[in-house]
Amino acid sequence: MEQPKKKSLEKLLHMTRQHKDMINIMPLQTGSILTPAAREALIEFGDGYSVCDFCTGSLANIPNPPIQEFVHELLPQFLGCDVATITHGAREGIFAIMHSMARPGDSIIVDRNRHYTTSVAAERLGLNLIKVPNSDHPEFKIDVNNYIPLIEEHKPRMLLLTYPDGSYGNLPDTHRLGEIARKYDIPYIVNGAYSVGRMPVNMAEIGADFIVGSAHKSMASTGPAGVLGMKKKWQEIVLRKSESHKNKELELLGCTLRGVPLITLMASFPHVVERVNQWDEQVTKAQWFSGELEKLGFIQLGEKPHKHDLLAFETPMFYEFSQHVRERGYFLYKELKERGIWGPQPGMTRNIKTSSFAASREQLSYVVDSFRAIINKYS
Amino acid sequence: MEQPKKKSLEKLLHMTRQHKDMINIMPLQTGSILTPAAREALIEFGDGYSVCDFCTGSLANIPNPPIQEFVHELLPQFLGCDVATITHGAREGIFAIMHSMARPGDSIIVDRNRHYTTSVAAERLGLNLIKVPNSDHPEFKIDVNNYIPLIEEHKPRMLLLTYPDGSYGNLPDTHRLGEIARKYDIPYIVNGAYSVGRMPVNMAEIGADFIVGSAHKSMASTGPAGVLGMKKKWQEIVLRKSESHKNKELELLGCTLRGVPLITLMASFPHVVERVNQWDEQVTKAQWFSGELEKLGFIQLGEKPHKHDLLAFETPMFYEFSQHVRERGYFLYKELKERGIWGPQPGMTRNIKTSSFAASREQLSYVVDSFRAIINKYS
């Protein structure tokens, strides 16, 4: 049998992260930078299964650390739902809903801007995915009234809306889709991976049946971790218990987050509860940041004025520069890194995605100045 | 809307673990105490999605940190398989195999000593679970030849064997079941949640089709994290890609471990590769520990002589004591905790489960002395 190479093993002993402590404008990461309390909890509960010391058969009912209170009281209040649980992430929550609520061949109507995992979860289960179109370039907006003809045509088992989507940061009218879902009596899922934990969002007010959130996208937590909220009437389907193991939920395979992601989610939660109240300031900051970048020639995609920190831009000048430099598309990543900025995907120049959520106005001013300097350098 | 209570939120800011740094004989935890390298990596990559800085669409192909080399080279060598991937844990690996390989109503033959999650995964999918009996009290052994009549009767889609089981730490004859599986041409899964990372185990030598391991049980990693190995021929079924998203594996919903559990698994891996070579010493230590406890009147269950660090005992004396003290069953937990020992489930006295894996001989001697002192105190 071939043995692992010594050199390969040694590399694993000293892994470091190049972008640690840089100004972070990377959309996947700006909502999940740990709080000091989460960093402490990470170390305290680092060993495998150490959240489970006082388990008597159900993760969500562990009294110490206070998982029970977190899952059964704090989370439902925060999400505006009757019943909540914890998952490995938003996608796994959506899969659990789909798997328990639908049968192969059933239709589900989703927005064209959905995250890829919505498609993948549906495909894994053999569901028929019906897509509500967006308004196309440059705003790519979803008008939820366009669900109506598709509902009438396809008699779907469920509706799903991504709020906001991860490509443009557009915020479609969740409340209006709640009215439509109620009128046609179809279960309605809100994918809040980029909203739950960043901005106020309340399932009951929306009129949705389910809401999923991503702790490692938007709740200041390490991954993998997510939350799932629902109306009480769906509990007996989605969170049904095993016949052979009476306290184990089938769709969760008994327990999900048996480790630190749950503890960082909990330790950051008080901060997350607070920060959603500052959402207006986040939106103002995002609009200002977008405006400053447009002055440099960036073309913002998605809704304008923008209402979320996720910002996609067309940046034709960077693509043009990339055609004339040795590093090709990587020149932009390199230039930003040298300036202590981490964000746009390495190699990408024609379009870039950013998030203004984690950086202060001062830091974002520096980012704008840096983009300007790069443009001047290569022009 | 009801707001989260301030007192409840404050509790989350200062969560501590009572059993940290105690002598740990808790079976779920002794194999997943982090290495120093893993503790460093935990902090370095604590923020959500920070392993994904250099992702170009597939978690298992990220070059930095060296996830690609770990998943595609080191893990297959370690597991003795053709193809490996990472999962949220052993149960999620088993579910992915079942979901992709079987249809509702199909039969799967499993050992009576299986982990509960095997039953729960099968029930979630509507599979028919056929159980090979054990030899009952006191050894509860699985004779894998008993799979044969059940195979002939039920024409199962798959076989699964738990190696070892989590109740008694019994090690059934995996190789013999490999022969049987080959003869009847039935895919064969080894659940190595308590072996992979503790002891040498090699899928190809066993003659199995699949092997799953648990990083937060036996690979010195925080949870949730696991590994899944398979023969090449099953890759196109279990790890089939999405039609709409060509680099996303359906059964993994694209990506699984988007956070620190993966990094601790990797950082501890060099140590884990080493420690499985000291397995003989672990077995000698376990047998000695069991013998010492039997001298105190404990009755060891499971195979004798025992070949694994998981040890279950009948402890009638503790049950007897519990009937006469105010704390009832919790007196044992309290007495051990006062002596700096953490292991048997709080409240349990009639039967206790321990693991000798993490403690040194000196520490285990102290554990034996402590049990003796408790017996003397209450007799």
Coordinates of C-alpha atoms in Angstrom, one line a residue, chain A residues 1-5 7-20 26 28-29 32-34 37 39-57 64-66 69-70 73-74 77-80 88-92 95-96 99 114-117 119-121 123-125 202 205 214 216-217 221-225 240-245 248-264 266-271 273 277 330 333 337 342 345-346, chain B residues 1-5 7-20 26 28-29 32-34 37 39-57 64-66 69-70 73-74 77-80 88-92 95-96 99 114-117 119-121 123-125 202 205 214 216-217 221-225 240-245 248-264 266-271 273 277 330 333 337 342 345-346:
Chain A
M1 CA 0.0 0.0 0.0
E2 CA 1.3 3.5 -0.9
Q3 CA 2.0 5.6 2.1
P4 CA 1.2 9.3 2.4
K5 CA 4.2 11.4 1.5
K7 CA 6.2 16.3 2.6
S8 CA 2.5 16.3 2.0
L9 CA 1.8 15.6 5.6
E10 CA 4.2 18.3 6.9
K11 CA 2.3 20.9 4.9
L12 CA -0.8 20.1 6.9
L13 CA 0.9 21.1 10.2
H14 CA 1.4 24.7 9.3
M15 CA -1.5 25.9 7.2
T16 CA -1.9 29.7 7.2
R17 CA -4.5 31.9 5.7
Q18 CA -3.1 34.6 3.4
H19 CA -6.0 36.9 3.7
K20 CA -6.4 36.9 7.4
M26 CA -15.5 39.1 -0.2
L28 CA -19.2 34.9 1.0
Q29 CA -17.2 36.0 4.1
S32 CA -19.3 35.5 9.0
I33 CA -16.3 37.1 10.6
L34 CA -16.4 35.8 14.1
A37 CA -17.1 35.7 22.0
R39 CA -13.4 33.1 19.0
E40 CA -13.3 32.2 22.6
A41 CA -16.0 29.6 22.3
L42 CA -14.2 28.1 19.3
I43 CA -11.2 27.3 21.5
E44 CA -13.3 26.3 24.5
F45 CA -15.4 23.8 22.6
G46 CA -12.8 22.9 19.9
D47 CA -12.6 19.2 20.6
G48 CA -15.0 16.9 18.8
Y49 CA -18.4 16.4 20.3
S50 CA -17.6 18.7 23.2
V51 CA -21.0 20.5 22.9
C52 CA -22.5 17.1 23.7
D53 CA -21.3 16.6 27.3
F54 CA -24.9 16.8 28.6
C55 CA -26.7 15.3 25.8
T56 CA -29.5 12.9 26.6
G57 CA -30.4 11.9 23.1
N64 CA -25.6 23.1 28.9
P65 CA -24.3 24.9 26.8
P66 CA -27.8 26.4 26.4
E69 CA -33.0 27.6 24.9
F70 CA -31.2 28.9 21.8
E73 CA -36.8 30.1 22.2
L74 CA -34.2 32.5 20.8
Q77 CA -38.1 34.7 18.1
F78 CA -35.4 35.9 15.9
L79 CA -36.7 34.2 12.7
G80 CA -40.3 35.0 13.4
H88 CA -25.4 22.2 8.3
G89 CA -26.4 25.2 6.2
A90 CA -29.0 26.8 4.1
R91 CA -28.8 24.3 1.3
E92 CA -29.1 21.4 3.7
F95 CA -32.9 19.8 1.0
A96 CA -34.6 18.6 4.2
H99 CA -37.1 15.7 0.7
R114 CA -31.6 31.4 -7.0
H115 CA -28.4 29.9 -5.5
Y116 CA -27.1 27.0 -7.4
T117 CA -27.7 24.7 -4.4
S119 CA -31.2 23.5 -8.3
V120 CA -28.8 20.9 -7.1
A121 CA -31.1 19.9 -4.1
E123 CA -32.1 17.6 -9.0
R124 CA -30.8 15.3 -6.2
L125 CA -34.5 14.5 -5.5
N202 CA -39.4 37.8 9.9
E205 CA -44.5 39.0 8.6
S214 CA -26.7 30.4 6.7
H216 CA -21.3 30.8 7.9
K217 CA -22.6 33.4 5.4
S221 CA -20.2 31.9 12.6
T222 CA -17.8 29.3 11.4
G223 CA -19.2 26.7 9.0
P224 CA -20.9 24.5 8.3
A225 CA -23.9 25.8 10.1
R240 CA -40.9 14.0 12.0
K241 CA -39.3 11.5 14.4
S242 CA -38.0 8.1 13.6
E243 CA -40.3 5.2 14.4
S244 CA -37.4 3.1 15.8
H245 CA -35.6 6.0 17.6
K248 CA -34.4 11.4 16.5
E249 CA -35.5 13.6 13.7
L250 CA -35.2 11.7 10.4
E251 CA -34.4 14.6 8.1
L252 CA -31.6 15.6 10.5
L253 CA -30.3 12.0 10.7
G254 CA -30.6 12.4 14.5
C255 CA -28.1 15.3 15.1
T256 CA -26.5 17.8 12.8
L257 CA -24.0 20.3 14.3
R258 CA -22.1 18.1 16.7
G259 CA -19.2 20.6 17.1
V260 CA -17.9 24.1 17.1
P261 CA -20.0 25.6 14.3
L262 CA -23.0 25.5 16.6
I263 CA -21.1 27.1 19.5
T264 CA -19.8 30.0 17.3
M266 CA -24.6 30.7 19.6
A267 CA -21.7 32.9 20.9
S268 CA -22.1 35.4 18.1
F269 CA -25.9 35.4 18.3
P270 CA -26.2 38.4 20.8
H271 CA -24.2 40.5 18.4
V273 CA -29.4 40.2 17.1
N277 CA -31.0 46.8 13.8
Y330 CA -4.7 37.7 -11.6
Y333 CA -6.1 40.1 -7.1
K337 CA -3.6 42.0 -2.0
W342 CA -9.3 40.8 -0.1
Q345 CA -12.4 36.3 -6.9
P346 CA -8.7 35.8 -8.0
Chain B
M1 CA -43.0 40.3 18.1
E2 CA -41.3 38.9 21.2
Q3 CA -37.7 39.9 21.6
P4 CA -35.0 37.6 22.8
K5 CA -34.4 38.1 26.6
K7 CA -30.4 37.4 30.2
S8 CA -30.7 34.6 27.7
L9 CA -28.4 36.4 25.3
E10 CA -25.8 37.3 27.9
K11 CA -25.4 33.6 28.8
L12 CA -24.3 33.0 25.2
L13 CA -21.3 35.4 25.5
H14 CA -19.5 33.3 28.2
M15 CA -20.1 29.7 27.6
T16 CA -17.6 27.4 29.2
R17 CA -17.0 23.7 29.2
Q18 CA -17.0 22.1 32.6
H19 CA -15.1 19.0 31.5
K20 CA -12.3 20.7 29.6
M26 CA -15.9 9.5 27.3
L28 CA -17.6 9.8 21.9
Q29 CA -14.7 12.2 22.7
S32 CA -11.4 13.6 18.7
I33 CA -9.3 15.7 21.1
L34 CA -7.5 18.2 18.9
A37 CA -1.7 21.9 15.0
R39 CA -5.9 24.1 17.6
E40 CA -3.8 26.6 15.7
A41 CA -5.7 25.9 12.5
L42 CA -9.0 26.4 14.3
I43 CA -8.1 29.9 15.1
E44 CA -6.4 30.7 11.8
F45 CA -9.4 29.5 9.7
G46 CA -12.2 30.3 12.3
D47 CA -14.1 32.8 10.1
G48 CA -16.9 31.3 8.0
Y49 CA -15.8 30.1 4.5
S50 CA -12.2 31.0 5.1
V51 CA -11.1 27.7 3.7
C52 CA -12.7 28.8 0.4
D53 CA -10.4 31.8 -0.4
F54 CA -9.1 30.0 -3.5
C55 CA -12.1 28.0 -4.5
T56 CA -12.9 27.8 -8.2
G57 CA -16.1 25.9 -7.8
N64 CA -4.6 26.3 -0.8
P65 CA -5.0 25.2 1.9
P66 CA -4.1 21.9 0.3
E69 CA -4.1 16.9 -2.2
F70 CA -5.7 15.9 1.0
E73 CA -4.2 11.7 -2.6
L74 CA -3.8 11.4 1.1
Q77 CA -4.0 6.2 0.5
F78 CA -5.1 6.3 4.2
L79 CA -8.4 4.6 3.6
G80 CA -7.2 2.1 1.0
H88 CA -20.4 16.1 7.5
G89 CA -19.9 12.8 9.3
A90 CA -20.2 9.0 9.0
R91 CA -24.0 9.1 9.0
E92 CA -24.1 11.7 6.2
F95 CA -27.0 8.4 3.8
A96 CA -25.4 9.6 0.5
H99 CA -29.7 7.6 -1.4
R114 CA -25.2 -0.9 14.2
H115 CA -25.2 2.8 15.2
Y116 CA -28.8 4.2 15.4
T117 CA -28.0 6.5 12.5
S119 CA -31.5 2.8 11.0
V120 CA -32.5 6.5 10.8
A121 CA -30.9 7.0 7.4
E123 CA -35.9 5.0 7.5
R124 CA -35.5 8.4 6.0
L125 CA -35.2 6.7 2.6
N202 CA -8.0 -0.6 4.8
E205 CA -7.8 -5.3 2.1
S214 CA -16.0 10.1 11.5
H216 CA -15.2 14.1 15.2
K217 CA -15.2 10.6 16.6
S221 CA -11.0 16.8 14.6
T222 CA -13.8 19.1 15.6
G223 CA -17.2 18.3 14.2
P224 CA -19.2 17.9 12.1
A225 CA -16.8 16.2 9.7
R240 CA -22.4 11.9 -9.8
K241 CA -22.3 15.5 -10.9
S242 CA -25.3 17.8 -11.5
E243 CA -26.5 18.2 -15.0
S244 CA -27.1 21.9 -14.5
H245 CA -23.9 22.6 -12.5
K248 CA -21.1 20.0 -8.3
E249 CA -21.7 16.6 -6.8
L250 CA -25.4 16.1 -6.2
E251 CA -25.1 14.0 -3.1
L252 CA -22.9 16.6 -1.4
L253 CA -25.2 19.4 -2.5
G254 CA -22.1 21.0 -4.1
C255 CA -19.9 21.4 -1.0
T256 CA -20.0 20.0 2.5
L257 CA -17.4 21.2 5.0
R258 CA -17.2 24.9 4.2
G259 CA -15.3 25.8 7.5
V260 CA -13.1 24.8 10.3
P261 CA -14.0 21.1 10.8
L262 CA -12.2 20.4 7.5
I263 CA -9.2 22.3 8.6
T264 CA -8.9 20.5 11.9
M266 CA -6.4 18.1 7.8
A267 CA -4.1 19.6 10.5
S268 CA -4.5 16.6 12.7
F269 CA -4.1 14.1 9.9
P270 CA -0.3 13.7 10.1
H271 CA -0.7 12.7 13.8
V273 CA -1.6 8.6 10.3
N277 CA 0.5 2.4 14.0
Y330 CA -25.9 11.4 39.4
Y333 CA -20.8 11.6 37.7
K337 CA -15.9 15.0 38.4
W342 CA -15.1 12.8 32.8
Q345 CA -22.9 9.5 31.0
P346 CA -24.3 11.6 33.9

